[in-house]
């Protein structure tokens, strides 16, 4: 009986994979492993971990312009082929999920003559469709004095299409790719910063139209508690003073995520936890009204979304050698009446009680899930929390993006559901159709699976571990059925490196797509 069950499960997985392959036969984007999305030569290859992705229509290339960012261990080598570990990868000339050029984010020299260096592999990227440009945010550090800050890099589609400013291939120094740079939230290292996020006001008119907002976790002067800091910047990166938007009682506020609604309202979600060990965690939601950058917005008091009784807090994901965190991410969808805005929030949680291991063992979750909740009244109240997938195995690293052209909300995640031992993940995507709040059936994007325990034999200090901690997801479309594309940037192990002429496992950032 057990053998028959195994055969049925195996055949079902294979048939599902064949069905997905048939939908996009011949496209490297939709191969069983997606497409390798970096240009690193295979000899002595090192780790690249996916973090974030953004896309815009690209009439110049009759395609979509795709910008992915990640943590790239080449920036840690000596000598290094790219200037920093915070790397970007750009496709501009085709639609086969292959980058034309790549590089590390450049250093930033401030007007005060402080040279800020991107480190730790922390970049995130967003697109600004109304102004046809991209922004990248990351953590930057400097010495004499020892400070840290939030680096912001702006570039335009025209600049990324310019082969003089951004030549094909791997560039060590990439400053000409970025038209404007700035560092904000500059503080001493006693006010350590972590987990930056960025959003842009999509409007072209009105107070705050085109403004940027960054949020980041900032350690307080007592060196033990934290708050969420918000900064408003103009489109040209004239940034104002930061403000604290988390509740004073939330002494362990972290993992903030910022978005801007179609009406210009700013929304922030974050988690608050208690230390040490695994405890209940609160998810909070803040709404702000724009004042016109660099003036800070006016923000409400945080609202409790839910209390997660079985959170993932640096928690092992089943038997996978990977850790997970509760990171609440959300999007805002304008409904067909032109007034109502529905906010969808997704995050990972443990479906059962977390096991606190003794000694040096990490907290252990035997069943990790991606979950969803929504609100239609500015975050005042929220719907019951529901599973994104009710399938077996581990579902984790949920990412969410809204297709503004159709109102379709996309959620991507890893799942081990098709592996008998629940150790090899695949990439899935599910959707919430316009006018609804119900999650649809999952779509398998990578019929192949990955070995998360595989790693290259070359290991560098401070290199990203395993599969990192997230998936990147971005969507673009025209509003016409069949002309929307979801881009999923993920970490994978299907492409080997060579070491002294011998093939061995490697970890890379990959890209796959889903057309609808």
mmCIF file of C-alpha atoms in Angstrom, residues 186-495:
data_model
loop_
_atom_site.group_PDB
_atom_site.id
_atom_site.type_symbol
_atom_site.label_atom_id
_atom_site.label_comp_id
_atom_site.label_asym_id
_atom_site.label_seq_id
_atom_site.Cartn_x
_atom_site.Cartn_y
_atom_site.Cartn_z
ATOM 1 C CA UNK A 186 22.926 58.282 8.611
ATOM 2 C CA UNK A 187 23.575 57.188 12.200
ATOM 3 C CA UNK A 188 26.427 55.867 14.299
ATOM 4 C CA UNK A 189 26.834 52.115 14.578
ATOM 5 C CA UNK A 190 25.293 52.223 18.051
ATOM 6 C CA UNK A 191 22.055 52.949 16.137
ATOM 7 C CA UNK A 192 22.517 49.947 13.865
ATOM 8 C CA UNK A 193 20.183 49.717 10.839
ATOM 9 C CA UNK A 194 18.695 46.571 9.305
ATOM 10 C CA UNK A 195 16.122 45.309 6.791
ATOM 11 C CA UNK A 196 15.462 48.375 4.582
ATOM 12 C CA UNK A 197 12.425 48.619 2.306
ATOM 13 C CA UNK A 198 11.414 51.245 -0.266
ATOM 14 C CA UNK A 199 8.269 52.317 -2.144
ATOM 15 C CA UNK A 200 7.324 55.083 -4.589
ATOM 16 C CA UNK A 201 4.116 57.095 -4.902
ATOM 17 C CA UNK A 202 2.745 56.002 -8.311
ATOM 18 C CA UNK A 203 0.776 59.192 -8.943
ATOM 19 C CA UNK A 204 1.739 62.027 -11.286
ATOM 20 C CA UNK A 205 -0.274 64.757 -9.540
ATOM 21 C CA UNK A 206 -1.207 65.621 -5.966
ATOM 22 C CA UNK A 207 0.731 66.163 -2.746
ATOM 23 C CA UNK A 208 3.554 63.643 -2.591
ATOM 24 C CA UNK A 209 3.186 62.384 -6.181
ATOM 25 C CA UNK A 210 6.389 60.606 -7.159
ATOM 26 C CA UNK A 211 7.845 60.766 -3.654
ATOM 27 C CA UNK A 212 9.856 57.897 -2.183
ATOM 28 C CA UNK A 213 9.557 56.369 1.263
ATOM 29 C CA UNK A 214 12.121 54.183 2.977
ATOM 30 C CA UNK A 215 11.597 52.211 6.181
ATOM 31 C CA UNK A 216 14.283 50.469 8.204
ATOM 32 C CA UNK A 217 14.784 48.844 11.592
ATOM 33 C CA UNK A 218 16.889 51.126 13.809
ATOM 34 C CA UNK A 219 18.443 50.186 17.129
ATOM 35 C CA UNK A 220 17.782 52.617 19.974
ATOM 36 C CA UNK A 221 20.457 54.253 22.137
ATOM 37 C CA UNK A 222 19.988 51.610 24.861
ATOM 38 C CA UNK A 223 21.491 49.051 22.431
ATOM 39 C CA UNK A 224 18.732 46.523 23.222
ATOM 40 C CA UNK A 225 15.476 47.894 21.770
ATOM 41 C CA UNK A 226 14.473 48.911 18.242
ATOM 42 C CA UNK A 227 12.038 51.092 16.324
ATOM 43 C CA UNK A 228 10.900 51.459 12.702
ATOM 44 C CA UNK A 229 12.245 54.589 11.027
ATOM 45 C CA UNK A 230 10.509 56.223 8.022
ATOM 46 C CA UNK A 231 12.109 58.769 5.670
ATOM 47 C CA UNK A 232 10.488 60.703 2.817
ATOM 48 C CA UNK A 233 12.529 61.655 -0.266
ATOM 49 C CA UNK A 234 11.699 63.551 -3.417
ATOM 50 C CA UNK A 235 11.960 61.835 -6.778
ATOM 51 C CA UNK A 236 15.349 63.496 -7.153
ATOM 52 C CA UNK A 237 16.510 62.027 -3.789
ATOM 53 C CA UNK A 238 16.260 65.118 -1.608
ATOM 54 C CA UNK A 239 15.577 63.270 1.655
ATOM 55 C CA UNK A 240 14.261 64.704 4.911
ATOM 56 C CA UNK A 241 14.698 63.724 8.531
ATOM 57 C CA UNK A 242 13.482 60.307 9.612
ATOM 58 C CA UNK A 243 10.594 59.752 12.006
ATOM 59 C CA UNK A 244 9.688 56.776 14.194
ATOM 60 C CA UNK A 245 6.388 55.157 13.181
ATOM 61 C CA UNK A 246 6.326 52.080 15.446
ATOM 62 C CA UNK A 247 4.651 52.109 18.843
ATOM 63 C CA UNK A 248 6.888 52.955 21.801
ATOM 64 C CA UNK A 249 5.777 49.734 23.480
ATOM 65 C CA UNK A 250 7.012 47.738 20.452
ATOM 66 C CA UNK A 251 10.576 47.408 21.658
ATOM 67 C CA UNK A 252 11.484 44.641 19.198
ATOM 68 C CA UNK A 253 9.942 46.114 16.029
ATOM 69 C CA UNK A 254 11.531 44.703 12.876
ATOM 70 C CA UNK A 255 10.957 43.614 9.251
ATOM 71 C CA UNK A 256 9.046 46.689 8.075
ATOM 72 C CA UNK A 257 7.543 46.731 4.576
ATOM 73 C CA UNK A 258 6.298 49.931 2.901
ATOM 74 C CA UNK A 259 3.856 50.464 0.026
ATOM 75 C CA UNK A 260 2.028 53.471 -1.445
ATOM 76 C CA UNK A 261 -1.659 53.204 -2.337
ATOM 77 C CA UNK A 262 -3.088 54.444 -5.645
ATOM 78 C CA UNK A 263 -4.468 57.485 -3.756
ATOM 79 C CA UNK A 264 -1.040 58.362 -2.285
ATOM 80 C CA UNK A 265 -1.602 56.955 1.191
ATOM 81 C CA UNK A 266 1.478 55.297 2.674
ATOM 82 C CA UNK A 267 1.103 51.905 4.376
ATOM 83 C CA UNK A 268 3.657 50.080 6.518
ATOM 84 C CA UNK A 269 3.535 46.622 8.064
ATOM 85 C CA UNK A 270 6.010 45.287 10.609
ATOM 86 C CA UNK A 271 6.360 42.627 13.265
ATOM 87 C CA UNK A 272 7.007 43.049 16.975
ATOM 88 C CA UNK A 273 8.316 40.219 19.111
ATOM 89 C CA UNK A 274 9.734 39.534 22.551
ATOM 90 C CA UNK A 275 13.112 38.099 23.399
ATOM 91 C CA UNK A 276 14.548 35.549 24.042
ATOM 92 C CA UNK A 277 13.171 32.342 22.573
ATOM 93 C CA UNK A 278 10.026 31.718 20.555
ATOM 94 C CA UNK A 279 7.106 33.829 21.792
ATOM 95 C CA UNK A 280 3.915 35.254 20.379
ATOM 96 C CA UNK A 281 4.559 37.905 17.765
ATOM 97 C CA UNK A 282 2.378 40.828 16.801
ATOM 98 C CA UNK A 283 1.893 42.136 13.273
ATOM 99 C CA UNK A 284 1.247 45.867 13.163
ATOM 100 C CA UNK A 285 -0.044 48.144 10.388
ATOM 101 C CA UNK A 286 0.475 51.902 10.013
ATOM 102 C CA UNK A 287 -1.132 54.354 7.588
ATOM 103 C CA UNK A 288 0.357 57.761 6.745
ATOM 104 C CA UNK A 289 -0.756 60.813 4.776
ATOM 105 C CA UNK A 290 1.815 62.446 2.466
ATOM 106 C CA UNK A 291 3.050 65.951 3.238
ATOM 107 C CA UNK A 292 5.296 66.393 0.204
ATOM 108 C CA UNK A 293 8.905 65.227 0.591
ATOM 109 C CA UNK A 294 11.296 65.992 2.098
ATOM 110 C CA UNK A 295 8.675 66.742 4.764
ATOM 111 C CA UNK A 296 7.775 63.575 6.686
ATOM 112 C CA UNK A 297 4.232 62.226 6.333
ATOM 113 C CA UNK A 298 1.670 62.295 9.129
ATOM 114 C CA UNK A 299 1.186 58.770 10.466
ATOM 115 C CA UNK A 300 -1.478 57.057 12.541
ATOM 116 C CA UNK A 301 -0.845 54.914 15.576
ATOM 117 C CA UNK A 302 -0.073 51.287 14.675
ATOM 118 C CA UNK A 303 -3.065 48.934 14.450
ATOM 119 C CA UNK A 304 -2.800 45.298 15.525
ATOM 120 C CA UNK A 305 -3.408 43.046 12.527
ATOM 121 C CA UNK A 306 -3.064 39.761 14.398
ATOM 122 C CA UNK A 307 -1.087 38.015 17.100
ATOM 123 C CA UNK A 308 0.783 35.019 15.732
ATOM 124 C CA UNK A 309 0.845 32.341 18.423
ATOM 125 C CA UNK A 310 3.145 29.959 16.536
ATOM 126 C CA UNK A 311 5.534 32.312 14.705
ATOM 127 C CA UNK A 312 8.630 31.531 12.714
ATOM 128 C CA UNK A 313 11.433 33.375 14.493
ATOM 129 C CA UNK A 314 14.809 32.335 13.116
ATOM 130 C CA UNK A 315 13.109 28.946 12.973
ATOM 131 C CA UNK A 316 14.290 25.844 11.135
ATOM 132 C CA UNK A 317 11.933 24.914 8.258
ATOM 133 C CA UNK A 318 11.227 21.250 8.940
ATOM 134 C CA UNK A 319 14.315 19.175 8.135
ATOM 135 C CA UNK A 320 15.623 21.772 5.678
ATOM 136 C CA UNK A 321 18.915 23.389 6.738
ATOM 137 C CA UNK A 322 17.250 26.793 6.407
ATOM 138 C CA UNK A 323 15.797 29.373 8.744
ATOM 139 C CA UNK A 324 12.639 31.422 8.382
ATOM 140 C CA UNK A 325 11.401 34.713 9.806
ATOM 141 C CA UNK A 326 7.990 36.322 10.167
ATOM 142 C CA UNK A 327 8.168 39.123 7.585
ATOM 143 C CA UNK A 328 4.701 40.599 6.851
ATOM 144 C CA UNK A 329 4.534 41.941 3.282
ATOM 145 C CA UNK A 330 1.482 43.584 1.736
ATOM 146 C CA UNK A 331 0.103 45.173 -1.435
ATOM 147 C CA UNK A 332 -2.787 47.587 -2.017
ATOM 148 C CA UNK A 333 -5.307 46.913 -4.823
ATOM 149 C CA UNK A 334 -7.708 49.554 -6.137
ATOM 150 C CA UNK A 335 -11.116 47.983 -6.721
ATOM 151 C CA UNK A 336 -13.408 48.491 -9.701
ATOM 152 C CA UNK A 337 -15.444 51.233 -7.971
ATOM 153 C CA UNK A 338 -12.360 53.459 -8.131
ATOM 154 C CA UNK A 339 -12.545 54.158 -4.378
ATOM 155 C CA UNK A 340 -12.152 51.007 -2.317
ATOM 156 C CA UNK A 341 -8.619 49.809 -1.650
ATOM 157 C CA UNK A 342 -8.087 46.223 -0.529
ATOM 158 C CA UNK A 343 -4.861 45.496 1.312
ATOM 159 C CA UNK A 344 -3.558 41.930 1.075
ATOM 160 C CA UNK A 345 -0.898 40.800 3.554
ATOM 161 C CA UNK A 346 1.078 37.579 3.463
ATOM 162 C CA UNK A 347 3.655 36.082 5.804
ATOM 163 C CA UNK A 348 5.095 32.749 6.933
ATOM 164 C CA UNK A 349 4.025 31.051 10.145
ATOM 165 C CA UNK A 350 4.331 27.694 11.863
ATOM 166 C CA UNK A 351 1.159 25.611 11.558
ATOM 167 C CA UNK A 352 1.944 23.751 14.790
ATOM 168 C CA UNK A 353 3.703 24.557 18.037
ATOM 169 C CA UNK A 354 7.358 25.469 17.576
ATOM 170 C CA UNK A 355 9.809 23.122 19.253
ATOM 171 C CA UNK A 356 12.421 24.992 21.255
ATOM 172 C CA UNK A 357 15.510 22.810 21.082
ATOM 173 C CA UNK A 358 17.941 22.639 23.948
ATOM 174 C CA UNK A 359 21.554 23.725 23.785
ATOM 175 C CA UNK A 360 22.664 25.297 20.515
ATOM 176 C CA UNK A 361 19.785 23.905 18.433
ATOM 177 C CA UNK A 362 17.537 26.349 16.552
ATOM 178 C CA UNK A 363 13.756 26.488 17.121
ATOM 179 C CA UNK A 364 12.157 23.877 14.881
ATOM 180 C CA UNK A 365 8.868 24.059 12.939
ATOM 181 C CA UNK A 366 7.649 20.745 11.546
ATOM 182 C CA UNK A 367 5.071 22.468 9.256
ATOM 183 C CA UNK A 368 5.682 25.944 7.845
ATOM 184 C CA UNK A 369 2.906 27.696 5.896
ATOM 185 C CA UNK A 370 2.424 30.875 3.882
ATOM 186 C CA UNK A 371 -0.754 32.622 5.052
ATOM 187 C CA UNK A 372 -2.903 35.557 3.937
ATOM 188 C CA UNK A 373 -5.169 38.182 5.450
ATOM 189 C CA UNK A 374 -6.866 41.243 3.928
ATOM 190 C CA UNK A 375 -8.518 44.545 4.851
ATOM 191 C CA UNK A 376 -10.904 46.890 3.012
ATOM 192 C CA UNK A 377 -11.021 49.692 5.604
ATOM 193 C CA UNK A 378 -7.487 51.106 5.710
ATOM 194 C CA UNK A 379 -6.257 48.328 7.997
ATOM 195 C CA UNK A 380 -8.741 49.012 10.788
ATOM 196 C CA UNK A 381 -9.968 45.410 10.721
ATOM 197 C CA UNK A 382 -8.638 42.297 9.006
ATOM 198 C CA UNK A 383 -10.100 39.098 7.627
ATOM 199 C CA UNK A 384 -9.435 35.711 9.264
ATOM 200 C CA UNK A 385 -5.982 34.358 8.434
ATOM 201 C CA UNK A 386 -6.127 31.677 5.712
ATOM 202 C CA UNK A 387 -3.602 29.318 4.145
ATOM 203 C CA UNK A 388 -2.207 30.216 0.734
ATOM 204 C CA UNK A 389 -1.773 26.480 0.144
ATOM 205 C CA UNK A 390 -3.278 23.555 2.048
ATOM 206 C CA UNK A 391 -0.886 21.062 0.466
ATOM 207 C CA UNK A 392 1.526 18.944 2.513
ATOM 208 C CA UNK A 393 5.195 19.709 2.952
ATOM 209 C CA UNK A 394 6.832 23.030 3.787
ATOM 210 C CA UNK A 395 5.628 26.258 2.162
ATOM 211 C CA UNK A 396 7.864 29.240 2.867
ATOM 212 C CA UNK A 397 9.361 32.582 1.770
ATOM 213 C CA UNK A 398 6.039 33.965 0.523
ATOM 214 C CA UNK A 399 6.266 37.031 -1.757
ATOM 215 C CA UNK A 400 3.374 39.173 -3.008
ATOM 216 C CA UNK A 401 2.874 41.600 -5.937
ATOM 217 C CA UNK A 402 -0.146 43.332 -7.463
ATOM 218 C CA UNK A 403 -0.725 43.534 -11.203
ATOM 219 C CA UNK A 404 -2.103 47.084 -11.385
ATOM 220 C CA UNK A 405 -3.159 46.566 -15.014
ATOM 221 C CA UNK A 406 -5.658 43.816 -14.126
ATOM 222 C CA UNK A 407 -6.072 43.834 -10.342
ATOM 223 C CA UNK A 408 -4.656 40.310 -10.091
ATOM 224 C CA UNK A 409 -2.641 39.716 -6.922
ATOM 225 C CA UNK A 410 0.222 37.210 -7.288
ATOM 226 C CA UNK A 411 1.855 35.214 -4.468
ATOM 227 C CA UNK A 412 5.038 33.178 -5.030
ATOM 228 C CA UNK A 413 6.647 30.746 -2.607
ATOM 229 C CA UNK A 414 8.774 27.624 -2.242
ATOM 230 C CA UNK A 415 7.107 24.294 -1.449
ATOM 231 C CA UNK A 416 8.435 20.791 -0.764
ATOM 232 C CA UNK A 417 5.006 19.191 -1.302
ATOM 233 C CA UNK A 418 6.109 16.982 -4.220
ATOM 234 C CA UNK A 419 9.143 15.526 -2.449
ATOM 235 C CA UNK A 420 8.547 12.361 -0.445
ATOM 236 C CA UNK A 421 11.072 13.459 2.192
ATOM 237 C CA UNK A 422 10.024 17.157 2.089
ATOM 238 C CA UNK A 423 13.606 18.293 1.493
ATOM 239 C CA UNK A 424 13.624 19.486 -2.131
ATOM 240 C CA UNK A 425 11.630 22.659 -2.823
ATOM 241 C CA UNK A 426 9.973 23.822 -6.037
ATOM 242 C CA UNK A 427 8.700 27.291 -6.910
ATOM 243 C CA UNK A 428 4.938 27.869 -6.997
ATOM 244 C CA UNK A 429 2.711 30.834 -7.785
ATOM 245 C CA UNK A 430 -0.919 31.401 -6.901
ATOM 246 C CA UNK A 431 -3.261 34.272 -7.727
ATOM 247 C CA UNK A 432 -6.153 36.253 -6.300
ATOM 248 C CA UNK A 433 -8.379 37.262 -9.201
ATOM 249 C CA UNK A 434 -9.767 40.804 -9.605
ATOM 250 C CA UNK A 435 -12.738 41.560 -7.390
ATOM 251 C CA UNK A 436 -12.111 38.570 -5.108
ATOM 252 C CA UNK A 437 -10.108 37.871 -1.968
ATOM 253 C CA UNK A 438 -9.858 34.099 -2.393
ATOM 254 C CA UNK A 439 -6.586 32.422 -3.309
ATOM 255 C CA UNK A 440 -6.748 30.365 -6.508
ATOM 256 C CA UNK A 441 -5.101 27.010 -7.245
ATOM 257 C CA UNK A 442 -1.278 26.919 -7.181
ATOM 258 C CA UNK A 443 0.726 26.899 -10.394
ATOM 259 C CA UNK A 444 3.969 24.923 -10.480
ATOM 260 C CA UNK A 445 6.705 27.094 -12.016
ATOM 261 C CA UNK A 446 9.721 24.790 -11.651
ATOM 262 C CA UNK A 447 8.882 21.129 -12.343
ATOM 263 C CA UNK A 448 12.440 20.324 -11.270
ATOM 264 C CA UNK A 449 13.428 20.653 -7.613
ATOM 265 C CA UNK A 450 16.523 21.947 -5.836
ATOM 266 C CA UNK A 451 18.906 20.497 -3.300
ATOM 267 C CA UNK A 452 19.127 23.181 -0.625
ATOM 268 C CA UNK A 453 21.995 21.366 1.075
ATOM 269 C CA UNK A 454 24.220 21.732 -1.983
ATOM 270 C CA UNK A 455 26.871 24.455 -1.886
ATOM 271 C CA UNK A 456 30.056 25.256 -3.800
ATOM 272 C CA UNK A 457 33.365 24.077 -2.340
ATOM 273 C CA UNK A 458 34.608 27.684 -2.227
ATOM 274 C CA UNK A 459 33.308 29.374 0.910
ATOM 275 C CA UNK A 460 33.908 33.035 1.737
ATOM 276 C CA UNK A 461 33.503 34.859 5.043
ATOM 277 C CA UNK A 462 30.090 36.579 5.321
ATOM 278 C CA UNK A 463 28.725 34.903 2.175
ATOM 279 C CA UNK A 464 24.936 34.401 2.091
ATOM 280 C CA UNK A 465 23.765 31.141 3.645
ATOM 281 C CA UNK A 466 21.835 28.446 1.758
ATOM 282 C CA UNK A 467 18.847 29.980 -0.097
ATOM 283 C CA UNK A 468 18.837 33.324 1.688
ATOM 284 C CA UNK A 469 15.511 34.368 3.199
ATOM 285 C CA UNK A 470 13.201 35.453 0.373
ATOM 286 C CA UNK A 471 11.860 35.192 -3.171
ATOM 287 C CA UNK A 472 11.609 38.201 -5.485
ATOM 288 C CA UNK A 473 8.330 38.846 -7.349
ATOM 289 C CA UNK A 474 7.327 41.572 -9.824
ATOM 290 C CA UNK A 475 4.470 41.891 -12.329
ATOM 291 C CA UNK A 476 3.802 43.971 -15.421
ATOM 292 C CA UNK A 477 0.912 43.950 -17.872
ATOM 293 C CA UNK A 478 -1.247 45.878 -20.305
ATOM 294 C CA UNK A 479 -4.654 45.028 -18.885
ATOM 295 C CA UNK A 480 -5.326 42.619 -21.760
ATOM 296 C CA UNK A 481 -5.744 38.924 -20.997
ATOM 297 C CA UNK A 482 -2.582 37.039 -21.911
ATOM 298 C CA UNK A 483 -0.332 40.128 -21.803
ATOM 299 C CA UNK A 484 0.634 40.085 -18.108
ATOM 300 C CA UNK A 485 3.875 38.527 -16.891
ATOM 301 C CA UNK A 486 4.879 37.631 -13.365
ATOM 302 C CA UNK A 487 8.658 37.468 -12.841
ATOM 303 C CA UNK A 488 9.908 35.302 -9.979
ATOM 304 C CA UNK A 489 13.541 35.642 -8.862
ATOM 305 C CA UNK A 490 14.670 32.710 -6.735
ATOM 306 C CA UNK A 491 17.743 30.820 -5.527
ATOM 307 C CA UNK A 492 18.585 27.436 -7.090
ATOM 308 C CA UNK A 493 21.244 24.732 -7.369
ATOM 309 C CA UNK A 494 20.750 23.174 -10.825
ATOM 310 C CA UNK A 495 23.758 24.825 -12.523
#
